[in-house]
Short mmCIF file of C-alpha atoms and ligand atoms in Angstrom, two decimals:
data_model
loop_
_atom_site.label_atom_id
_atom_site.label_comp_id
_atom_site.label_asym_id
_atom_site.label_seq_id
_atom_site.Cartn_x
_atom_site.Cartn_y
_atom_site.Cartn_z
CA UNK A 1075 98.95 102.42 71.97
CA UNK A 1076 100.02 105.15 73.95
CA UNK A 1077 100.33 104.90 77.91
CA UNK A 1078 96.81 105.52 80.05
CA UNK A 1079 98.78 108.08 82.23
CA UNK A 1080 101.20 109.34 79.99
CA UNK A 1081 102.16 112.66 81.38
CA UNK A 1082 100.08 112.69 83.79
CA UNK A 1083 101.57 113.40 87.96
CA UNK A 1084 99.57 111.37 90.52
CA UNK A 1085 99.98 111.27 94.36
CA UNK A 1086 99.55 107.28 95.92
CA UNK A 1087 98.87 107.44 99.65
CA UNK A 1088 100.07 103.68 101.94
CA UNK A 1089 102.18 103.26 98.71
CA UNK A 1090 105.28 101.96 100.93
CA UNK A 1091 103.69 98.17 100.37
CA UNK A 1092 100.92 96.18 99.49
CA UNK A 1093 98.06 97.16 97.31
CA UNK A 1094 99.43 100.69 97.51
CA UNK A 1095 102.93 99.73 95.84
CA UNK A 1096 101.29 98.04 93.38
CA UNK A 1097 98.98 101.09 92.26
CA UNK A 1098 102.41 103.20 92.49
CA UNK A 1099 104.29 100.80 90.19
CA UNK A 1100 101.19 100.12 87.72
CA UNK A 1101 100.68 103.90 87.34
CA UNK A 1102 104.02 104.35 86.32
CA UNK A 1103 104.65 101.89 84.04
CA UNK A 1104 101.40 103.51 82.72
CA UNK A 1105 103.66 106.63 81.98
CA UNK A 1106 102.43 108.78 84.97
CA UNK A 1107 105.02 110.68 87.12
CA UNK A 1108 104.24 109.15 91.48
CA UNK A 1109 104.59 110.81 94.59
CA UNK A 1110 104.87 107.52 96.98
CA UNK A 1111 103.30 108.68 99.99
CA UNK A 1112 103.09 106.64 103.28
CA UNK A 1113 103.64 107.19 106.95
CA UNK A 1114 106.79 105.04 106.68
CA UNK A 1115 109.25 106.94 104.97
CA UNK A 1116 111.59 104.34 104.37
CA UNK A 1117 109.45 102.20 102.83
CA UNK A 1118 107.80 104.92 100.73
CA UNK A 1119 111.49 106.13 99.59
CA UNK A 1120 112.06 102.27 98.67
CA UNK A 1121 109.40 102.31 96.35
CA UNK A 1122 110.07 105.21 94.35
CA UNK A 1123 113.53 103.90 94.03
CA UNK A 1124 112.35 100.75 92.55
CA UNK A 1125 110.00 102.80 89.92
CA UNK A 1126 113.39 104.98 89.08
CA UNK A 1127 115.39 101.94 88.50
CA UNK A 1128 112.41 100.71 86.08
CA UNK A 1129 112.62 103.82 84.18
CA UNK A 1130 109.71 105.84 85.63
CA UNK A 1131 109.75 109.10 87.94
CA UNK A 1132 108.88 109.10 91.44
CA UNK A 1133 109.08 111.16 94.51
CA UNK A 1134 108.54 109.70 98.61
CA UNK A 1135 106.98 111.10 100.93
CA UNK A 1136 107.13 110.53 104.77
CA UNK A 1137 103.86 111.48 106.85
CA UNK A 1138 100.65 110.21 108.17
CA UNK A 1139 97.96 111.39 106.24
CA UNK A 1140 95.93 112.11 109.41
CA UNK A 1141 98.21 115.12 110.01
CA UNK A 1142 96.88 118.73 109.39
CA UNK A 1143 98.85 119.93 106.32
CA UNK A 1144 99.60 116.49 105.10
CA UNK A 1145 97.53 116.61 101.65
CA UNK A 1146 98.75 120.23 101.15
CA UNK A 1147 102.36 119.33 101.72
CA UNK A 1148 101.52 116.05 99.07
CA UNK A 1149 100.23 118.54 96.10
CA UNK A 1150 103.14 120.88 97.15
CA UNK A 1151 105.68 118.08 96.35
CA UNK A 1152 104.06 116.55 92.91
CA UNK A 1153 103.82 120.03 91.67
CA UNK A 1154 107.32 121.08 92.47
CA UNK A 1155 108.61 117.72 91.24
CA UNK A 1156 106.23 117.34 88.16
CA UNK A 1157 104.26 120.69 87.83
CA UNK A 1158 100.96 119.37 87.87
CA UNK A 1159 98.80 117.35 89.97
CA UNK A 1160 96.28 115.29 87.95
CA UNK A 1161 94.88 112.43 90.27
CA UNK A 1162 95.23 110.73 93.39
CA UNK A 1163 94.41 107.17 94.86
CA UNK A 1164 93.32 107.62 98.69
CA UNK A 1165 94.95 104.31 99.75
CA UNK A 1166 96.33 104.89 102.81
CA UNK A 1167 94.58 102.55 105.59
CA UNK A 1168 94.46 100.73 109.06
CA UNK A 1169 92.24 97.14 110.22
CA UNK A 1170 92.26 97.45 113.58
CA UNK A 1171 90.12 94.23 113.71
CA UNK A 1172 88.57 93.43 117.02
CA UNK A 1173 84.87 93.40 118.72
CA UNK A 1174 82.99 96.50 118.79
CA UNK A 1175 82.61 96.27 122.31
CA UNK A 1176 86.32 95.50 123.41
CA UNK A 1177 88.37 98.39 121.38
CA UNK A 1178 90.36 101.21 123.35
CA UNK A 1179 89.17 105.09 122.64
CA UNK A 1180 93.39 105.24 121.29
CA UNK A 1181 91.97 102.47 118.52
CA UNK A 1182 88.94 104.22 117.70
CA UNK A 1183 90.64 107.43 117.42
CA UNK A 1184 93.53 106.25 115.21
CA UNK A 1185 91.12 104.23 112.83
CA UNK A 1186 89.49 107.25 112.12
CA UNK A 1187 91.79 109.58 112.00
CA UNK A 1188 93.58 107.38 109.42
CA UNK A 1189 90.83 106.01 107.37
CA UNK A 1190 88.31 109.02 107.15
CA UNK A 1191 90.40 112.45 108.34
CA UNK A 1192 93.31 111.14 106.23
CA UNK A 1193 91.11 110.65 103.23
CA UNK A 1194 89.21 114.18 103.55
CA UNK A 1195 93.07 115.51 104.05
CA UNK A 1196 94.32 114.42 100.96
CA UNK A 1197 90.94 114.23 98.75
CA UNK A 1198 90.41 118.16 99.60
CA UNK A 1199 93.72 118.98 98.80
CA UNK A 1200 93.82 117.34 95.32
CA UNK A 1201 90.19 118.55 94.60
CA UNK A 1202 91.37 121.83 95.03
CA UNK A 1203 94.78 121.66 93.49
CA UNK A 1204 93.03 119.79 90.09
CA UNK A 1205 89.60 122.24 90.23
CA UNK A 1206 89.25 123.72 86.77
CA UNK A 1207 91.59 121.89 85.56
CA UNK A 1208 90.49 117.90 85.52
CA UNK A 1209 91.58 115.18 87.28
CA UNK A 1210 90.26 112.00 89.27
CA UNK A 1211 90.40 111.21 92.29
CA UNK A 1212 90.29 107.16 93.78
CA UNK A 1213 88.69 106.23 97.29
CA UNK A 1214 89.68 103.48 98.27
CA UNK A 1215 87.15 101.24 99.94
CA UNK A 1216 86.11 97.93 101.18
CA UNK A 1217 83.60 95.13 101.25
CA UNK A 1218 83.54 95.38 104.62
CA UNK A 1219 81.30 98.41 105.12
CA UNK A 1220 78.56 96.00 104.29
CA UNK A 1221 78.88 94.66 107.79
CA UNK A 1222 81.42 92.19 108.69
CA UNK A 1223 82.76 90.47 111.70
CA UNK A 1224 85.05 91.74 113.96
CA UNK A 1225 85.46 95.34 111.01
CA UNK A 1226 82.43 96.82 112.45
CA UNK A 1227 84.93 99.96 113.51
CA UNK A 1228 86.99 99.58 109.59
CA UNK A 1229 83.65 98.91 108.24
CA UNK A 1230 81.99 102.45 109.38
CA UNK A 1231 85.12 104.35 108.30
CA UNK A 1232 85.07 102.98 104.30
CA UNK A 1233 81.40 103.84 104.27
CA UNK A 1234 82.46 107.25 105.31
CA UNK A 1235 84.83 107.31 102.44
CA UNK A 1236 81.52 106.22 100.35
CA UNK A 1237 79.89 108.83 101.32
CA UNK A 1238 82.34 111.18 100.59
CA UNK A 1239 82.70 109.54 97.07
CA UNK A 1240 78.98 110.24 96.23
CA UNK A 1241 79.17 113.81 97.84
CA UNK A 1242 82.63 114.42 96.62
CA UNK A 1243 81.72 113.14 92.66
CA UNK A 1244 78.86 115.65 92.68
CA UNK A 1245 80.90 118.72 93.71
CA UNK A 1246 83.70 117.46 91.47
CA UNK A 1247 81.48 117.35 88.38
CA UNK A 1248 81.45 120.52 88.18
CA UNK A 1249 85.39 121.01 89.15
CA UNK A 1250 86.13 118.85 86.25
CA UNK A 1251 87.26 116.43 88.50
CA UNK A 1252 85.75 112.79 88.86
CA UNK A 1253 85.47 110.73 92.03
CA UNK A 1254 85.02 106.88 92.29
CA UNK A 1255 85.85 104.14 94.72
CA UNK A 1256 87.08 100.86 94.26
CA UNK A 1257 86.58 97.80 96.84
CA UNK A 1258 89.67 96.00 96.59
CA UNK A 1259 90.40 92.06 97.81
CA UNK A 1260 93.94 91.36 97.77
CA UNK A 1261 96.69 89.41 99.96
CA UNK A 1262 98.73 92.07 102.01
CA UNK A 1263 99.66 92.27 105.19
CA UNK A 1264 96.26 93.54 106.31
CA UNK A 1265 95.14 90.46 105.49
CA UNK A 1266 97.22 88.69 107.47
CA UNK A 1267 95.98 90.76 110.66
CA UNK A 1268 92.94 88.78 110.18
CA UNK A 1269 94.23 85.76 110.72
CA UNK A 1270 92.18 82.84 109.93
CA UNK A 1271 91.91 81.40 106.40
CA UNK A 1272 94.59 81.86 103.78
CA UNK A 1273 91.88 80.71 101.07
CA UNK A 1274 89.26 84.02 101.67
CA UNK A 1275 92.65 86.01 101.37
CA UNK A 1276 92.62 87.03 97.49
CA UNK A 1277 95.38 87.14 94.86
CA UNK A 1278 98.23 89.39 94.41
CA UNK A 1279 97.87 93.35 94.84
CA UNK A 1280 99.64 93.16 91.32
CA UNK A 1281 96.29 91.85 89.76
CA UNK A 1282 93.94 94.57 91.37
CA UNK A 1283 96.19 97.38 90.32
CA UNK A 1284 94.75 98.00 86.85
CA UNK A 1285 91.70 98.52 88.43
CA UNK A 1286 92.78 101.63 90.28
CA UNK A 1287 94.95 102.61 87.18
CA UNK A 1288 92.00 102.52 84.98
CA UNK A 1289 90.02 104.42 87.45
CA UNK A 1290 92.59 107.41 87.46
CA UNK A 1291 92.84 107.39 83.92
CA UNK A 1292 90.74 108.88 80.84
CA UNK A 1293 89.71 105.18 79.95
CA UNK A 1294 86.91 105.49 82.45
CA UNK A 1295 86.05 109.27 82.05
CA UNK A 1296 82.44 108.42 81.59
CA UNK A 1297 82.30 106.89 85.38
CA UNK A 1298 81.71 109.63 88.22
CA UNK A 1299 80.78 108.47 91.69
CA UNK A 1300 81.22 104.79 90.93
CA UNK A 1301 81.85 102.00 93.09
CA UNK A 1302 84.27 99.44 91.53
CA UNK A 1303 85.24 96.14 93.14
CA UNK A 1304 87.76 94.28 92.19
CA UNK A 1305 88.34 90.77 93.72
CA UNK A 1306 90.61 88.82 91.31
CA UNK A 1307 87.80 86.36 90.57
CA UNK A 1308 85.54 88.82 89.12
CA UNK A 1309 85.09 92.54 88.54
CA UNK A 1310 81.45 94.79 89.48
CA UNK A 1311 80.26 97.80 90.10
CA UNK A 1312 78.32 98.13 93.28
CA UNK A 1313 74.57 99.34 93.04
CA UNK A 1314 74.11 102.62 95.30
CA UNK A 1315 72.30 102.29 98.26
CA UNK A 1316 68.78 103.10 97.97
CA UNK A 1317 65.69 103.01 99.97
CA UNK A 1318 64.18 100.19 97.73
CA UNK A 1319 61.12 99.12 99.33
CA UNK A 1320 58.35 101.79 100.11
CA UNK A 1321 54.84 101.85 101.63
CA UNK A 1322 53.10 105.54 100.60
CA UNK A 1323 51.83 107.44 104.20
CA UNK A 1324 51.94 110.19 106.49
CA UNK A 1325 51.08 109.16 109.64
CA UNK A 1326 53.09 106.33 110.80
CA UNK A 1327 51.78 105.14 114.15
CA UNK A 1328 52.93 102.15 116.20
CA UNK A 1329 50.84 99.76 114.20
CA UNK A 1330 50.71 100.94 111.54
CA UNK A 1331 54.50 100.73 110.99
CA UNK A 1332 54.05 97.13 112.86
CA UNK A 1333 51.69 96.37 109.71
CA UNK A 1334 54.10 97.42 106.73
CA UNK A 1335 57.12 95.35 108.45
CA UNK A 1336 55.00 92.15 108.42
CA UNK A 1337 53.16 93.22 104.75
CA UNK A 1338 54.59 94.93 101.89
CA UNK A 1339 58.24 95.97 103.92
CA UNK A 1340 58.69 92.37 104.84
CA UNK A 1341 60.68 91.48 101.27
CA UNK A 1342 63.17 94.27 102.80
CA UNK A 1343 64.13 92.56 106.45
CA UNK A 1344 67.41 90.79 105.65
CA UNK A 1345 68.82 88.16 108.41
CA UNK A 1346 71.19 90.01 110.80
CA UNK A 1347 74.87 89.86 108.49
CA UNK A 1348 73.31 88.68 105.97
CA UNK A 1349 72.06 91.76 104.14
CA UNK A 1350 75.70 92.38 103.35
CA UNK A 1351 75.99 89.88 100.74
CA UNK A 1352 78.39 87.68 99.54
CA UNK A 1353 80.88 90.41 100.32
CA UNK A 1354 80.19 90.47 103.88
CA UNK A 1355 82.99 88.86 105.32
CA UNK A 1356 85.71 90.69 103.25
CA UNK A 1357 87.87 92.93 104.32
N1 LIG B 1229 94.04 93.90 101.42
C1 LIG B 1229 92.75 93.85 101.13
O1 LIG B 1229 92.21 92.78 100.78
C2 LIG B 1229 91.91 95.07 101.21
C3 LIG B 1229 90.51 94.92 101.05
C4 LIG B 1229 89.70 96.05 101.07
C5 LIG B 1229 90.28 97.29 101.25
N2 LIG B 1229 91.62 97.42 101.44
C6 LIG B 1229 92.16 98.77 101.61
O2 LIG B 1229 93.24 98.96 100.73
C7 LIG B 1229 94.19 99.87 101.34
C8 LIG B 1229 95.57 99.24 101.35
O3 LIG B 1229 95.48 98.03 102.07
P1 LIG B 1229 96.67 96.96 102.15
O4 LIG B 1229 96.03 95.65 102.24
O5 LIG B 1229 97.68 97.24 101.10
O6 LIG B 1229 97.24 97.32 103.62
P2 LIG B 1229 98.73 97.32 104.18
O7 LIG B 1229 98.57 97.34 105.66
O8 LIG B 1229 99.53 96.24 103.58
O9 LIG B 1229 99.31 98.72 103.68
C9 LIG B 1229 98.80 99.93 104.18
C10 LIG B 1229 99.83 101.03 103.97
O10 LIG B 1229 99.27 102.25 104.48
C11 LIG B 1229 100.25 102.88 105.29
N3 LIG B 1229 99.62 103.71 106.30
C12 LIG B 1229 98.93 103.29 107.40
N4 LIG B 1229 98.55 104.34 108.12
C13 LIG B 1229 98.99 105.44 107.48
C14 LIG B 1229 98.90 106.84 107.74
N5 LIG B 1229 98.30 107.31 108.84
N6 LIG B 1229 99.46 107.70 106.84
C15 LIG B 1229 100.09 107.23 105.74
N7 LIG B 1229 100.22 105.93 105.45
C16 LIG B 1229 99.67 105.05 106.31
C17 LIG B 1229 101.06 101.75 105.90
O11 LIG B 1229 102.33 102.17 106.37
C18 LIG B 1229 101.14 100.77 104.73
O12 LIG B 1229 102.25 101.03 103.91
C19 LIG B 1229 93.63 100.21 102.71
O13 LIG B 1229 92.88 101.41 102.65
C20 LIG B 1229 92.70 99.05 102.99
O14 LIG B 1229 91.70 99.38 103.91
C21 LIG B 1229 92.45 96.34 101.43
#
């Protein structure tokens, strides 16, 4: 059967380790041509090196993807070095755990800049380098923007990168260019700036990186603006958020908003960290 990327050049952002390496590797063994991407250079150039020894092609790239220029100078590089760009998994992230109410405004700054700039740096870039032509494109998410402790500030950034993955999957169907997201659990060394538990952890980035394979590849061309999550106990798709419980009405005074909390809205009040789900306290 022949390779899912088979000639196909894709761009991995954070590939220097952890769940990003293993998307780089997977992707090549696949058949398709990397650009290893990550703010540590050495580690990114390591990487590709290990994919040339195992018989694929790769590229490295040192920058942080918050950078102005950064997802232009990415497309530059996998077209010069492959002539074509046909995909790209957004990948590139930062924790920064802490409570809301402690972090510094150089935290803040950084967490965003990373996880939401760096994303619409690189996702723009490939969008417009694949337009008319087809490609996908992978956000990569987490369970956490369901509300979990200590991630509020992580949390708010990957459901930014939802968002863009609904808004971006509409403009991109008619680019020819999907967009989905996939909510990964794995053991990296984010993980371990958690702390606590080895147990909640999750398995080996190895195991989630068919996931994001089969995401950037023609085997799921009838998903667009899907959410994927991938665990290594169990695989779903995440229902979009919706406004599921409605009372009909135009003028919504005091009481009468006090009136469709306690009666027909009241199935919709979930306990504080609770409405998350199961997935609440996973990074
Ligand atoms: N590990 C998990 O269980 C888990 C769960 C949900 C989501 N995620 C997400 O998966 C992605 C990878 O996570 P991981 O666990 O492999 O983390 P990791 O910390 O092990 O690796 C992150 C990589 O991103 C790179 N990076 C950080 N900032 C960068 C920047 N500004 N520009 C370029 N590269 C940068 C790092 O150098 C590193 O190589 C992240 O987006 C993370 O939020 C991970």
């Amino acid at each position: 059967m022949a390779r899912a990327l088979e000639d196909r050049a894709v761009i991995v952002t954070g590939a220097a380790r952890g769940l990003g390496r293993a998307y780089a590797i997977a992707a090549a063994r696949e058949g398709a041509a990397v650009v290893v991407a990550d703010v540590d250079a050495a580690g990114a150039a390591a990487v590709a090196s290990e994919i040339a020894v195992g018989g694929g092609y790769a590229v490295s790239h040192g920058a942080s993807v918050s950078a102005a220029g950064t997802g232009e100078a990415l497309v530059q590089l996998c077209r010069d070095a492959f002539g074509t760009v046909d995909g790209l998994i957004n990948n590139a992230g930062v924790l920064s755990p802490g409570l809301a109410t402690e972090q510094d405004a150089a935290t803040i700054r950084n967490t965003i800049d990373t996880n939401v700039t760096g994303v619409i740096n690189c996702g723009t870039a490939a969008m417009r380098a694949m337009s008319g032509r087809g490609g996908a494109i992978v956000n990569i998410i987490s369970g956490a923007l369901l509300g979990s402790d200590r991630l509020a500030l992580y949390g708010a950034t990957k459901a930014a990168v939802l968002g863009l993955t609904y808004g971006w999957a509409l403009e991109g169907a008619n680019l020819g260019v999907r967009v989905n997201a996939l909510a990964p659990l794995a053991w990296t060394d984010m993980s371990n700036e958690m702390g606590g538990d080895d147990a909640g952890k999750g398995g080996a980035p190895d195991a989630i990186a068919p996931a994001a394979v089969y995401l950037l590849s023609d085997r799921s061309a009838a998903l667009n603006g899907q959410v994927m999550r991938a665990d290594g106990t169990q695989l779903a798709l995440m229902a979009p958020p919706a406004f599921a419980y409605t009372v009909p009405g135009r003028d919504w005074t005091l009481d009468a908003i006090d009136e469709a909390i306690a009666g027909r809205l009241a199935v919709g009040v979930t306990p504080v960290g609770l409405g998350a789900g199961a997935a609440a306290q996973q990074v």
